[in-house]
Amino acid sequence: MKITVIGAGAIGGNLAAKLSTAGHDVQVADARGPEAVRAEVLEAGARATELADAVQGRDVIILAIPFGVAGQLAGLFASVPDETVVIDTSNYYPGMLSEPIEAVDNGQVESVYTAELLGRPVVKAWNAALAETQRTKGVPAGTPGRLAIPVAGDSEETRKVAMRLVDDTGFDPYDAGTLADSWRQQPNSPAYCTELTLEELPAALAAADRAKDAAIRDSLPERFAALPANPTVDDVVEMNRAAHR
């Protein structure tokens, strides 16, 4: 597939490298310019490009950008065909990674808000796994204990596209239903960054509690401060799991 990843940070860089390795035609664009794309992101064949040139003639566009800034791209997306699949990977951390957003604080689902800002439908994927999990723990399909990633969207067809790409990055995709249900994979639900298998993930999504999970999300600075210095990915995953015990 022809794929553009917008955002060259940890998540975007991981996805660009893995999808290139899987054989896709991948472009990477960053608001800071092509020079902001790290060399290791391009080693498997992805190409750095200007943001203005990144969205035309592509099958899939993956947004690996901070939550709440998608509206800045609305003009860029105005000419993108309806059949282009747009995937949102962002998460809302008010007061930590973004300013508080009243609509989301009042209950609007994160990716529904993103879709409104962008002016087109999106699929939610890759948001519920740590960047380091995505970088180091992807394995071939059929590997025992393979970790799973939930995918939510309002179109069955676009969900299937995103699920195929999740599989290509080394994880079992799980159909998590409509975008309105994607709050179940938002921070800090039982399914969020807890490294679950395909067998474990459905129960974790079902156990989500919006008020409780938001409170756990907002307690992240205190919980993170209790971790060892230079915590490992396993330390962070255990912290997330322990919050729901």
PDB file of N, CA, C and O in Angstrom, residues 64-91:
ATOM      1  N   ALA A  64       0.558  10.517  13.477  1.00  0.00           N
ATOM      2  CA  ALA A  64       1.339  10.265  14.688  1.00  0.00           C
ATOM      3  C   ALA A  64       1.770  11.623  15.243  1.00  0.00           C
ATOM      4  O   ALA A  64       2.954  11.941  15.340  1.00  0.00           O
ATOM      5  N   ILE A  65       0.767  12.424  15.589  1.00  0.00           N
ATOM      6  CA  ILE A  65       0.966  13.811  16.008  1.00  0.00           C
ATOM      7  C   ILE A  65       0.342  14.016  17.377  1.00  0.00           C
ATOM      8  O   ILE A  65      -0.491  13.206  17.816  1.00  0.00           O
ATOM      9  N   PRO A  66       0.703  15.067  18.090  1.00  0.00           N
ATOM     10  CA  PRO A  66       0.111  15.303  19.404  1.00  0.00           C
ATOM     11  C   PRO A  66      -1.400  15.450  19.339  1.00  0.00           C
ATOM     12  O   PRO A  66      -1.954  15.962  18.351  1.00  0.00           O
ATOM     13  N   PHE A  67      -2.062  15.011  20.396  1.00  0.00           N
ATOM     14  CA  PHE A  67      -3.512  15.122  20.443  1.00  0.00           C
ATOM     15  C   PHE A  67      -3.923  16.595  20.433  1.00  0.00           C
ATOM     16  O   PHE A  67      -3.315  17.437  21.086  1.00  0.00           O
ATOM     17  N   GLY A  68      -4.989  16.877  19.675  1.00  0.00           N
ATOM     18  CA  GLY A  68      -5.556  18.218  19.666  1.00  0.00           C
ATOM     19  C   GLY A  68      -5.058  19.131  18.579  1.00  0.00           C
ATOM     20  O   GLY A  68      -5.562  20.253  18.451  1.00  0.00           O
ATOM     21  N   VAL A  69      -4.082  18.691  17.780  1.00  0.00           N
ATOM     22  CA  VAL A  69      -3.530  19.579  16.742  1.00  0.00           C
ATOM     23  C   VAL A  69      -3.994  19.203  15.333  1.00  0.00           C
ATOM     24  O   VAL A  69      -3.579  19.822  14.360  1.00  0.00           O
ATOM     25  N   ALA A  70      -4.864  18.207  15.221  1.00  0.00           N
ATOM     26  CA  ALA A  70      -5.288  17.752  13.897  1.00  0.00           C
ATOM     27  C   ALA A  70      -5.968  18.857  13.100  1.00  0.00           C
ATOM     28  O   ALA A  70      -5.923  18.856  11.861  1.00  0.00           O
ATOM     29  N   GLY A  71      -6.590  19.801  13.790  1.00  0.00           N
ATOM     30  CA  GLY A  71      -7.242  20.898  13.087  1.00  0.00           C
ATOM     31  C   GLY A  71      -6.284  21.712  12.240  1.00  0.00           C
ATOM     32  O   GLY A  71      -6.698  22.318  11.239  1.00  0.00           O
ATOM     33  N   GLN A  72      -5.013  21.715  12.612  1.00  0.00           N
ATOM     34  CA  GLN A  72      -4.016  22.438  11.817  1.00  0.00           C
ATOM     35  C   GLN A  72      -3.788  21.802  10.446  1.00  0.00           C
ATOM     36  O   GLN A  72      -3.201  22.417   9.563  1.00  0.00           O
ATOM     37  N   LEU A  73      -4.246  20.555  10.293  1.00  0.00           N
ATOM     38  CA  LEU A  73      -4.072  19.836   9.034  1.00  0.00           C
ATOM     39  C   LEU A  73      -5.346  19.801   8.201  1.00  0.00           C
ATOM     40  O   LEU A  73      -5.357  19.209   7.121  1.00  0.00           O
ATOM     41  N   ALA A  74      -6.424  20.405   8.704  1.00  0.00           N
ATOM     42  CA  ALA A  74      -7.712  20.309   8.013  1.00  0.00           C
ATOM     43  C   ALA A  74      -7.623  20.835   6.576  1.00  0.00           C
ATOM     44  O   ALA A  74      -8.183  20.235   5.648  1.00  0.00           O
ATOM     45  N   GLY A  75      -6.930  21.932   6.365  1.00  0.00           N
ATOM     46  CA  GLY A  75      -6.784  22.466   5.018  1.00  0.00           C
ATOM     47  C   GLY A  75      -6.023  21.522   4.115  1.00  0.00           C
ATOM     48  O   GLY A  75      -6.365  21.351   2.930  1.00  0.00           O
ATOM     49  N   LEU A  76      -4.996  20.878   4.660  1.00  0.00           N
ATOM     50  CA  LEU A  76      -4.199  19.925   3.896  1.00  0.00           C
ATOM     51  C   LEU A  76      -5.046  18.740   3.449  1.00  0.00           C
ATOM     52  O   LEU A  76      -4.873  18.206   2.358  1.00  0.00           O
ATOM     53  N   PHE A  77      -5.989  18.340   4.295  1.00  0.00           N
ATOM     54  CA  PHE A  77      -6.808  17.155   4.021  1.00  0.00           C
ATOM     55  C   PHE A  77      -8.038  17.468   3.175  1.00  0.00           C
ATOM     56  O   PHE A  77      -8.738  16.552   2.759  1.00  0.00           O
ATOM     57  N   ALA A  78      -8.300  18.724   2.912  1.00  0.00           N
ATOM     58  CA  ALA A  78      -9.528  19.089   2.196  1.00  0.00           C
ATOM     59  C   ALA A  78      -9.604  18.457   0.814  1.00  0.00           C
ATOM     60  O   ALA A  78     -10.696  18.158   0.317  1.00  0.00           O
ATOM     61  N   SER A  79      -8.459  18.214   0.194  1.00  0.00           N
ATOM     62  CA  SER A  79      -8.447  17.641  -1.154  1.00  0.00           C
ATOM     63  C   SER A  79      -8.119  16.151  -1.166  1.00  0.00           C
ATOM     64  O   SER A  79      -7.967  15.553  -2.242  1.00  0.00           O
ATOM     65  N   VAL A  80      -8.015  15.539   0.002  1.00  0.00           N
ATOM     66  CA  VAL A  80      -7.706  14.109   0.072  1.00  0.00           C
ATOM     67  C   VAL A  80      -8.978  13.315  -0.240  1.00  0.00           C
ATOM     68  O   VAL A  80     -10.032  13.563   0.352  1.00  0.00           O
ATOM     69  N   PRO A  81      -8.917  12.340  -1.133  1.00  0.00           N
ATOM     70  CA  PRO A  81     -10.117  11.576  -1.494  1.00  0.00           C
ATOM     71  C   PRO A  81     -10.743  10.864  -0.294  1.00  0.00           C
ATOM     72  O   PRO A  81     -10.044  10.470   0.640  1.00  0.00           O
ATOM     73  N   ASP A  82     -12.053  10.700  -0.360  1.00  0.00           N
ATOM     74  CA  ASP A  82     -12.784  10.064   0.734  1.00  0.00           C
ATOM     75  C   ASP A  82     -12.306   8.647   0.991  1.00  0.00           C
ATOM     76  O   ASP A  82     -12.367   8.158   2.128  1.00  0.00           O
ATOM     77  N   GLU A  83     -11.846   7.965  -0.045  1.00  0.00           N
ATOM     78  CA  GLU A  83     -11.449   6.561   0.129  1.00  0.00           C
ATOM     79  C   GLU A  83     -10.104   6.399   0.825  1.00  0.00           C
ATOM     80  O   GLU A  83      -9.737   5.288   1.228  1.00  0.00           O
ATOM     81  N   THR A  84      -9.355   7.464   0.984  1.00  0.00           N
ATOM     82  CA  THR A  84      -8.095   7.380   1.723  1.00  0.00           C
ATOM     83  C   THR A  84      -8.386   7.114   3.198  1.00  0.00           C
ATOM     84  O   THR A  84      -9.163   7.822   3.820  1.00  0.00           O
ATOM     85  N   VAL A  85      -7.759   6.086   3.743  1.00  0.00           N
ATOM     86  CA  VAL A  85      -7.967   5.720   5.145  1.00  0.00           C
ATOM     87  C   VAL A  85      -7.048   6.562   6.024  1.00  0.00           C
ATOM     88  O   VAL A  85      -5.835   6.617   5.788  1.00  0.00           O
ATOM     89  N   VAL A  86      -7.621   7.202   7.035  1.00  0.00           N
ATOM     90  CA  VAL A  86      -6.847   8.033   7.957  1.00  0.00           C
ATOM     91  C   VAL A  86      -6.870   7.375   9.331  1.00  0.00           C
ATOM     92  O   VAL A  86      -7.941   7.078   9.869  1.00  0.00           O
ATOM     93  N   ILE A  87      -5.708   7.149   9.888  1.00  0.00           N
ATOM     94  CA  ILE A  87      -5.580   6.457  11.175  1.00  0.00           C
ATOM     95  C   ILE A  87      -5.002   7.411  12.212  1.00  0.00           C
ATOM     96  O   ILE A  87      -3.968   8.039  11.984  1.00  0.00           O
ATOM     97  N   ASP A  88      -5.674   7.498  13.356  1.00  0.00           N
ATOM     98  CA  ASP A  88      -5.262   8.368  14.465  1.00  0.00           C
ATOM     99  C   ASP A  88      -4.600   7.529  15.548  1.00  0.00           C
ATOM    100  O   ASP A  88      -5.166   6.541  16.009  1.00  0.00           O
ATOM    101  N   THR A  89      -3.405   7.942  15.979  1.00  0.00           N
ATOM    102  CA  THR A  89      -2.678   7.212  17.024  1.00  0.00           C
ATOM    103  C   THR A  89      -2.568   7.991  18.330  1.00  0.00           C
ATOM    104  O   THR A  89      -1.902   7.541  19.263  1.00  0.00           O
ATOM    105  N   SER A  90      -3.227   9.152  18.413  1.00  0.00           N
ATOM    106  CA  SER A  90      -2.946  10.083  19.509  1.00  0.00           C
ATOM    107  C   SER A  90      -3.693   9.743  20.792  1.00  0.00           C
ATOM    108  O   SER A  90      -4.682   8.998  20.790  1.00  0.00           O
ATOM    109  N   ASN A  91      -3.230  10.317  21.902  1.00  0.00           N
ATOM    110  CA  ASN A  91      -3.845  10.168  23.214  1.00  0.00           C
ATOM    111  C   ASN A  91      -3.865  11.509  23.944  1.00  0.00           C
ATOM    112  O   ASN A  91      -2.967  12.335  23.779  1.00  0.00           O
TER     113      ASN A  91
END
